[in-house]
mmCIF file of C-alpha atoms and ligand atoms in Angstrom:
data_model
loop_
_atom_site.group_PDB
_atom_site.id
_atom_site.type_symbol
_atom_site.label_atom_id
_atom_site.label_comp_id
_atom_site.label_asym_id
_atom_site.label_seq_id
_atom_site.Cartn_x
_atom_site.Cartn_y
_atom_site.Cartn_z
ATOM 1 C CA UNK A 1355 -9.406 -13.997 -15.529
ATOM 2 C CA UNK A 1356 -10.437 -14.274 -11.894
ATOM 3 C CA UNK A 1357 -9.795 -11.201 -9.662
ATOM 4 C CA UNK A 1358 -6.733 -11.786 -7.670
ATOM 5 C CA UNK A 1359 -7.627 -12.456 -4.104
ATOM 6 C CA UNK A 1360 -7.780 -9.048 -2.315
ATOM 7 C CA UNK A 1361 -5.120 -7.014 0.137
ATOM 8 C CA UNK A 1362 -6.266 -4.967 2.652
ATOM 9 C CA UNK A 1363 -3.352 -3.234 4.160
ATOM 10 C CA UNK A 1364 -2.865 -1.189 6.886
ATOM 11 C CA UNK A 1365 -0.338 1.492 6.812
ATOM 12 C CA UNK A 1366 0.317 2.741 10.492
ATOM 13 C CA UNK A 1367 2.335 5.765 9.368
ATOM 14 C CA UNK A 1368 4.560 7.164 12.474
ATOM 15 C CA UNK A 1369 1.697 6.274 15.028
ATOM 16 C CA UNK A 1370 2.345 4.194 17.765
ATOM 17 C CA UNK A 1371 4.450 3.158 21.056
ATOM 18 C CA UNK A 1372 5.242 -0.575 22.032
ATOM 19 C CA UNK A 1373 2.358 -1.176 24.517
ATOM 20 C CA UNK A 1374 -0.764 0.673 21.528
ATOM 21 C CA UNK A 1375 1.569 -1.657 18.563
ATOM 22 C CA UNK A 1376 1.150 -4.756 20.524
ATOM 23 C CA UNK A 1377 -2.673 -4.509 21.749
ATOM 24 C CA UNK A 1378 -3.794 -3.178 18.148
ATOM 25 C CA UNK A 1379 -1.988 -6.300 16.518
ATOM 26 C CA UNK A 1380 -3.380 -8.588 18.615
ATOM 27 C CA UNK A 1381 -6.751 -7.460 18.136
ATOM 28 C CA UNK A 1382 -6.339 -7.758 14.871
ATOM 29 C CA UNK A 1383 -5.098 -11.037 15.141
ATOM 30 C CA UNK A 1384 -7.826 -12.285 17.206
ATOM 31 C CA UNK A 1385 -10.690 -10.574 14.730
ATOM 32 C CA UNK A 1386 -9.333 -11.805 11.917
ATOM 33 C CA UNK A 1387 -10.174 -15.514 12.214
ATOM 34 C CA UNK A 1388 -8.507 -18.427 10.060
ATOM 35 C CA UNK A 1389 -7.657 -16.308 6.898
ATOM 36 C CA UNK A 1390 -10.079 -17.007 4.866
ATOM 37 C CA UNK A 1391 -11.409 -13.756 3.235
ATOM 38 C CA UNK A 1392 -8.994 -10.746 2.245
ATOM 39 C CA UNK A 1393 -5.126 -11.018 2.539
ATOM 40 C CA UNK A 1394 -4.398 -8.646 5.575
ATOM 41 C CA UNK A 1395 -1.119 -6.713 6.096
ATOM 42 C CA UNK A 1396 0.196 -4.289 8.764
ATOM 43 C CA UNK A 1397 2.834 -2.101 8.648
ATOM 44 C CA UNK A 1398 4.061 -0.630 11.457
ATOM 45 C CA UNK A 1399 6.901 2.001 12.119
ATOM 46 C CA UNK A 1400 10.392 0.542 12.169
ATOM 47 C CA UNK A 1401 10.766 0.565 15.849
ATOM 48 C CA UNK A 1402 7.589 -2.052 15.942
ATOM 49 C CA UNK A 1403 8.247 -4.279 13.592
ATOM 50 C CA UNK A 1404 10.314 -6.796 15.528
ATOM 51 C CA UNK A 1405 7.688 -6.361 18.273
ATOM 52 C CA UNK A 1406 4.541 -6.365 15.948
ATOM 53 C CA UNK A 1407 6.072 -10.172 13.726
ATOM 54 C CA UNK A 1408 5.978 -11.482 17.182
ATOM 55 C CA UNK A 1409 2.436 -10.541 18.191
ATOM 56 C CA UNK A 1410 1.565 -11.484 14.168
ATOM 57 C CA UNK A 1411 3.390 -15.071 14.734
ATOM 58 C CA UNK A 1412 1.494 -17.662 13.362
ATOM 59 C CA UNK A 1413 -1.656 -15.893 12.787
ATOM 60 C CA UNK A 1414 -2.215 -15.163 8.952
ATOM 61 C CA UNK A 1415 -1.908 -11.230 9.443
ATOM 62 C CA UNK A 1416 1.396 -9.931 7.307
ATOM 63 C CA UNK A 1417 3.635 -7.394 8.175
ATOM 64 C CA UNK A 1418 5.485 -4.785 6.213
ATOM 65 C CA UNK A 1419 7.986 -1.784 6.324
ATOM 66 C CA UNK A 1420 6.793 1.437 5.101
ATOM 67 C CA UNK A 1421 10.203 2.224 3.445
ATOM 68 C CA UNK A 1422 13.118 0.812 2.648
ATOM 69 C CA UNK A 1423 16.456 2.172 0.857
ATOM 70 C CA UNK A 1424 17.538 1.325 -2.652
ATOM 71 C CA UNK A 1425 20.692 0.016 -1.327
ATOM 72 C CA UNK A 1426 20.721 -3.473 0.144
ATOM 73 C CA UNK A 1427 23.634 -2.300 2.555
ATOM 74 C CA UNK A 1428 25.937 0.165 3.334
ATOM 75 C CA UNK A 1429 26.758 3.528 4.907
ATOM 76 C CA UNK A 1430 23.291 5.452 4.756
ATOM 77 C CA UNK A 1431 22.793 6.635 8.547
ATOM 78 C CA UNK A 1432 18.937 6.382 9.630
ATOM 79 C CA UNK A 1433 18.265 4.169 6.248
ATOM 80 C CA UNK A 1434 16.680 0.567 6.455
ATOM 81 C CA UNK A 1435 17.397 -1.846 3.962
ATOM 82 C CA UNK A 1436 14.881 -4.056 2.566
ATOM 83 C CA UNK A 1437 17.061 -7.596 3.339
ATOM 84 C CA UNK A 1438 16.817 -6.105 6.925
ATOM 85 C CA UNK A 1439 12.797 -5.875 6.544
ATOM 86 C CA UNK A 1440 13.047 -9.240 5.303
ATOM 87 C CA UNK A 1441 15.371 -10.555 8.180
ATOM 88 C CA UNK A 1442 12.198 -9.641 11.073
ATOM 89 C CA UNK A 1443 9.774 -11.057 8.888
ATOM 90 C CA UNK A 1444 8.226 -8.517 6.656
ATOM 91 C CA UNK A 1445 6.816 -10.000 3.651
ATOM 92 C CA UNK A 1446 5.979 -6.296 1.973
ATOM 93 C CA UNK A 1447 7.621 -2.776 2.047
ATOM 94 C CA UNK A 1448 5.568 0.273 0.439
ATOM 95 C CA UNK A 1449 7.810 2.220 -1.426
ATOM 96 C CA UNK A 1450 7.078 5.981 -3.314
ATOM 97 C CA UNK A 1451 4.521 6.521 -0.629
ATOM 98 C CA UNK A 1452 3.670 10.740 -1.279
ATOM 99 C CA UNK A 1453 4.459 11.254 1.969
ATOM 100 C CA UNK A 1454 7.959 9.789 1.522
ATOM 101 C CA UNK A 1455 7.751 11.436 -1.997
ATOM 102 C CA UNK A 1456 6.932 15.095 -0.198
ATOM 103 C CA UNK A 1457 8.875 15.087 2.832
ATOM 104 C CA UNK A 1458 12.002 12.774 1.944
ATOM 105 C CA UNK A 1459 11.898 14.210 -1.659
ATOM 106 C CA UNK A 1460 11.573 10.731 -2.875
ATOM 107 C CA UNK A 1461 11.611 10.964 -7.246
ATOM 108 C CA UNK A 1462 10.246 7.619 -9.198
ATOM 109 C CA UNK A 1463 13.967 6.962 -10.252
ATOM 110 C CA UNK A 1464 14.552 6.571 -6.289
ATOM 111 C CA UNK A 1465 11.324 4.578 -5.529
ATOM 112 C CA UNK A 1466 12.130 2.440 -8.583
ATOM 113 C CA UNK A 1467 15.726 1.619 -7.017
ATOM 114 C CA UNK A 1468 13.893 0.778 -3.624
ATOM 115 C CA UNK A 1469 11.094 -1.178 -4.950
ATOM 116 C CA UNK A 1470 13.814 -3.346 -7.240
ATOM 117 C CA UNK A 1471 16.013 -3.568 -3.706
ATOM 118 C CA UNK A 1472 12.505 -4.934 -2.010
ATOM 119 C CA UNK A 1473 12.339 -7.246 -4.751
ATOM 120 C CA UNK A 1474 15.950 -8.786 -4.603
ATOM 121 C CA UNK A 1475 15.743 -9.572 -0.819
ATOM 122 C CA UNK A 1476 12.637 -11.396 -1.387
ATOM 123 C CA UNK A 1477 9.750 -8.900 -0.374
ATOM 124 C CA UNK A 1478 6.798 -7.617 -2.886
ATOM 125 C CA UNK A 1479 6.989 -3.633 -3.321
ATOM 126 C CA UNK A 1480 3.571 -1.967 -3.027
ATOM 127 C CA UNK A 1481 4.504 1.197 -5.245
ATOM 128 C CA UNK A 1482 2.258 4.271 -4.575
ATOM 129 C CA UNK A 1483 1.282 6.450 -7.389
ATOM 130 C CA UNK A 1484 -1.032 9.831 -7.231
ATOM 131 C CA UNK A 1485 -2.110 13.209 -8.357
ATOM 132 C CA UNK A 1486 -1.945 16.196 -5.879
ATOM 133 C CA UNK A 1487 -5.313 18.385 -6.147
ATOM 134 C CA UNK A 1488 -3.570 20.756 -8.409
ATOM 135 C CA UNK A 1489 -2.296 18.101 -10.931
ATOM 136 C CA UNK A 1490 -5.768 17.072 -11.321
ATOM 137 C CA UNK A 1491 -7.553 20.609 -11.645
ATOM 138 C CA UNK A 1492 -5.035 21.087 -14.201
ATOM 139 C CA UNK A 1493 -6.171 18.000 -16.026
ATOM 140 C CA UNK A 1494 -2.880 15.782 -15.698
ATOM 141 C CA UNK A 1495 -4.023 13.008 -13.933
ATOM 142 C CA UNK A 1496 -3.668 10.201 -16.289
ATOM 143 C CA UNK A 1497 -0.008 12.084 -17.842
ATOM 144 C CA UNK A 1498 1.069 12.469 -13.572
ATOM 145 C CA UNK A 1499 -0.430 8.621 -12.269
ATOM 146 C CA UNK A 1500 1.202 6.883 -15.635
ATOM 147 C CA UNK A 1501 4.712 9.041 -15.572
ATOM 148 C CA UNK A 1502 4.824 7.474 -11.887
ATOM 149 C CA UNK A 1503 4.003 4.073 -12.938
ATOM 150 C CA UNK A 1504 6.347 4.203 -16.004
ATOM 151 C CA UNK A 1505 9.130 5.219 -14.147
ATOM 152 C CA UNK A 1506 8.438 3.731 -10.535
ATOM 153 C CA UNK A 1507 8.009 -0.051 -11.490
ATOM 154 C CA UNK A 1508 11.140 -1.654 -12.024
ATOM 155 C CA UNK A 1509 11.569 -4.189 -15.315
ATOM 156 C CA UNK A 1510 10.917 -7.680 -14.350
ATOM 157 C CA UNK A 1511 8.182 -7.319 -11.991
ATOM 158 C CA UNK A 1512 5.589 -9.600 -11.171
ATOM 159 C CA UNK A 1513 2.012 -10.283 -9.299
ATOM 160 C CA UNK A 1514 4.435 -12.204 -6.732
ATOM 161 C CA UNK A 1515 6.757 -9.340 -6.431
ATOM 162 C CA UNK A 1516 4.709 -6.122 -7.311
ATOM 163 C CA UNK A 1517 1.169 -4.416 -5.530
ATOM 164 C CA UNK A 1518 0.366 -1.198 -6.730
ATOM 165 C CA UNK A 1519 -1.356 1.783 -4.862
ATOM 166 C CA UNK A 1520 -3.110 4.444 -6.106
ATOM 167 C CA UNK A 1521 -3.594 7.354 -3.487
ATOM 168 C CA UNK A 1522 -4.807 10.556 -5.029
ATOM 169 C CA UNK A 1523 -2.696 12.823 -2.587
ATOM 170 C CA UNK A 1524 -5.644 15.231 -2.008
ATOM 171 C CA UNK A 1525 -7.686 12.213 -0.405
ATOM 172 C CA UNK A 1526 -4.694 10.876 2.156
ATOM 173 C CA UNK A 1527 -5.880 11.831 5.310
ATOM 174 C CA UNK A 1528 -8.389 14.491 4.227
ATOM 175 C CA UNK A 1529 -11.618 12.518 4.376
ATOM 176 C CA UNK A 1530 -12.418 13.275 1.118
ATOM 177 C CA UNK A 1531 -12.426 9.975 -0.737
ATOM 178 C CA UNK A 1532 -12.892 10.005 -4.712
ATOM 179 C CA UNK A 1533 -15.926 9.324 -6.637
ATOM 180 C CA UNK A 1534 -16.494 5.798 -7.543
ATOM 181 C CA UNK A 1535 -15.566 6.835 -11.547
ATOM 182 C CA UNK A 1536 -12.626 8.600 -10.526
ATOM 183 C CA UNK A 1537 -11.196 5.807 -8.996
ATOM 184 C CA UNK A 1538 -12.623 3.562 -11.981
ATOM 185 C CA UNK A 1539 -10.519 5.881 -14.280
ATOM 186 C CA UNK A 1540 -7.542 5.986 -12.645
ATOM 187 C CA UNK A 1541 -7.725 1.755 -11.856
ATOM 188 C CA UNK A 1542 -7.980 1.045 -15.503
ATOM 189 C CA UNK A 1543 -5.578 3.556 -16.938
ATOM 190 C CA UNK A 1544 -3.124 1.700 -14.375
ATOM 191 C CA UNK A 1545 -3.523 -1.696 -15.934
ATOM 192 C CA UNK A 1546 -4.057 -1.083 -18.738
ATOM 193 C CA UNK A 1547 0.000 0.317 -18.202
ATOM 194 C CA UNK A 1548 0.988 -2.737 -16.456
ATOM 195 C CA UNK A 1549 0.132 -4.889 -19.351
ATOM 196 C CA UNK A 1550 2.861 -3.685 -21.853
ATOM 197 C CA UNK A 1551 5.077 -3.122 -18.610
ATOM 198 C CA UNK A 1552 4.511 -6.003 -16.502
ATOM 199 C CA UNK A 1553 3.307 -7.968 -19.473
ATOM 200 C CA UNK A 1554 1.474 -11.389 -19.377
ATOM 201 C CA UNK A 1555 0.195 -12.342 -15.999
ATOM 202 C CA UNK A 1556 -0.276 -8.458 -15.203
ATOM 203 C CA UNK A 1557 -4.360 -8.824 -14.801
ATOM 204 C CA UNK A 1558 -3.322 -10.834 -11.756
ATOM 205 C CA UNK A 1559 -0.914 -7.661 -10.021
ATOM 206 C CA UNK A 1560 -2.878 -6.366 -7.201
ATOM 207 C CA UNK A 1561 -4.077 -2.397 -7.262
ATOM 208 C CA UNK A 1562 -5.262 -1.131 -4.570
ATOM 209 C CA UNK A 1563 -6.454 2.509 -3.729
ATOM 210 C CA UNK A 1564 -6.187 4.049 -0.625
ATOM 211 C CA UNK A 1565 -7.220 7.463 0.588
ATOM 212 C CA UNK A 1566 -9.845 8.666 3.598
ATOM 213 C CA UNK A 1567 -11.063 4.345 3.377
ATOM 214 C CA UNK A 1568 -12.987 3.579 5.663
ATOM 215 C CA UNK A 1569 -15.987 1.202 6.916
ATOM 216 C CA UNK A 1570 -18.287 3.620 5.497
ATOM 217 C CA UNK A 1571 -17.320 3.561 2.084
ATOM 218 C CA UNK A 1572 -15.477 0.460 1.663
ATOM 219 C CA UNK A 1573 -18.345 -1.850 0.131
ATOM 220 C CA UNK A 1574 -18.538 0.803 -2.100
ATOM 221 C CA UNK A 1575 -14.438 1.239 -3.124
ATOM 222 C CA UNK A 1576 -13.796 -2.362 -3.040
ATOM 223 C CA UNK A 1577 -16.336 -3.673 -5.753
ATOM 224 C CA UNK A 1578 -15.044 -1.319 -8.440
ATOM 225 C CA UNK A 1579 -13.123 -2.897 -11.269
ATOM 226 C CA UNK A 1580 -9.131 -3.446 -11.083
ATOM 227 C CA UNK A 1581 -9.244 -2.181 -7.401
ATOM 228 C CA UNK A 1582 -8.160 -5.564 -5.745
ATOM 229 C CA UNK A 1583 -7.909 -4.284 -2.159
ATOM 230 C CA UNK A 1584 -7.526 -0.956 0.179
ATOM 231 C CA UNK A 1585 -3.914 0.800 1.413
ATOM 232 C CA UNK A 1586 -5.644 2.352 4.643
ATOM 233 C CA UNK A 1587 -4.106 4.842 6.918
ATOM 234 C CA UNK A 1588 -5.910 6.368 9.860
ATOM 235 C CA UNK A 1589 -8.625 3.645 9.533
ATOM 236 C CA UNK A 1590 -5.924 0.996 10.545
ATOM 237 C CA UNK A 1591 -5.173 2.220 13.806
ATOM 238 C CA UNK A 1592 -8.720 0.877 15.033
ATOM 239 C CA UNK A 1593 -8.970 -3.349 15.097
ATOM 240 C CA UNK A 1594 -12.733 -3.128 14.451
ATOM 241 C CA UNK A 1595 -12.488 -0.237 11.501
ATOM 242 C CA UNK A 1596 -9.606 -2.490 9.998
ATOM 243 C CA UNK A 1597 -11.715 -5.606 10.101
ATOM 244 C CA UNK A 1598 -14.880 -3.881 8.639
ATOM 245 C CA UNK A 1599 -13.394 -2.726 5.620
ATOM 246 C CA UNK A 1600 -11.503 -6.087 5.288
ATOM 247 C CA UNK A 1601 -15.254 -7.535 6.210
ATOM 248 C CA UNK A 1602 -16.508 -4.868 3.356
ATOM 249 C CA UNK A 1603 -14.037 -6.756 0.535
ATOM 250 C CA UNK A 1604 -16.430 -8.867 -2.150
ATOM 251 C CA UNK A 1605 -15.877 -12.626 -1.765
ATOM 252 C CA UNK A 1606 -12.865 -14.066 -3.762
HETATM 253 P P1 13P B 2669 -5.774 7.701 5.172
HETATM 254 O O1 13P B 2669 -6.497 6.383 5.106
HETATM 255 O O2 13P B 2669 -5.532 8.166 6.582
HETATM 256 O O3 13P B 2669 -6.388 8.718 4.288
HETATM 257 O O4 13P B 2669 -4.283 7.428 4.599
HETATM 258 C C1 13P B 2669 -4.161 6.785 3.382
HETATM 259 C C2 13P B 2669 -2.750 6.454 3.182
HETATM 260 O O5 13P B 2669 -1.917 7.320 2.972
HETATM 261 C C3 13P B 2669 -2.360 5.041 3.279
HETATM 262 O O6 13P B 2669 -1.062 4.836 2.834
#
């Protein structure tokens, strides 16, 4: 089974004004060439993303929300729904994020019902999974990463549909990145999962890790087994760091 062809995704988080959006997605834009190597993504803040799809327009750099509500309409004041991601363009949302899980008290159940809504309006979920420091000094890595993936992965999903992203919470933002066999561990506990959940064709869903990645250790992160791209935070916000660790992905 060939590896599926890599995603290197940035995740902009709640950084950035119209006039620092526009110049950082054209950079990217202009760096990234004809499209050949690593499937790139950005996903901006809400207020951007009408903004950003027209910077992205035709260029081969995706965008995608960073949230989206379980409901595809409907009173839910300061929600977005996932056909109105679709509706500017987004081909992705990520959904279960642990910062969304933390501050928005976000459970699997919920990021299960937002990652199916994704689905129906046409978008591919990327469904974030990981163990706080704590959880794994305790030991409950594998029980914490495959309770999340059990119960945050709706039925039915597919490689078209369905990206998943492993971010060990202690390495989000922290500049600690995990060791090469943590990562490995983690990576192949994951799919082995998505076989009996995703079933055949789940070698081909895309799992990417994300946490402190950056050009430094990219090489590195993105030739491990079953890690078939990077979810990248403060690395993102830089055209040149973005490109490097897309640059850093092994030839598909
Ligand atoms: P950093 O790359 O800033 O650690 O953030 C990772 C992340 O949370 C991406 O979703």
């Amino acid at each position: 089974m060939p590896k599926p062809r890599p995603l290197i995704a940035g995740n902009w988080k709640m950084n950035g004004l119209s006039a620092d959006g526009w110049a950082l997605a054209d950079e990217i834009v202009r760096q990234a060439g004809e499209g050949t190597g690593p499937e790139l993504l950005v996903c901006p803040p809400f207020t951007l993303i009408g903004l950003i799809a027209e910077a992205l327009a035709n260029s081969p750099v995706g965008l995608g929300g960073q949230d989206c509500h379980g409901d595809d309409a409907g009173a839910h004041t300061g929600d977005i729904s996932a056909p109105m991601l679709a509706d500017l363009g987004c081909r992705y949302v990520i959904v279960g994020h642990s910062e969304r899980r933390t501050d928005h008290g976000d459970s699997s159940a919920r990021v299960r019902a937002k990652a199916a809504a994704a689905q129906r309006a046409g978008l591919a979920a990327i469904v974030c999974v990981g163990e706080t420091w704590a959880e794994r000094e305790a030991g409950r890595t594998a029980e914490i990463v495959g309770g999340q993936v059990a119960e945050s992965i709706p039925p039915g999903s597919t490689a078209a549909n369905l990206v998943v992203a492993y971010e060990p919470v202690w390495a989000i933002g922290s500049g600690r990145t995990a060791t090469v066999e943590q990562i490995a561990e983690v990576h192949a506990l994951i799919r082995r999962q998505l076989g009996g959940q995703v079933g055949p064709g789940s070698e081909a869903v895309r799992i990417l890790y994300g946490g402190s990645v950056k050009p430094a250790n990219a090489r590195e992160i993105l030739a491990i087994a079953n890690v078939d791209g990077a979810l990248v935070g403060g690395a993102s916000l830089k055209s040149a760091d973005f490109l490097a660790i897309a640059a850093a992905s092994p030839p598909g």
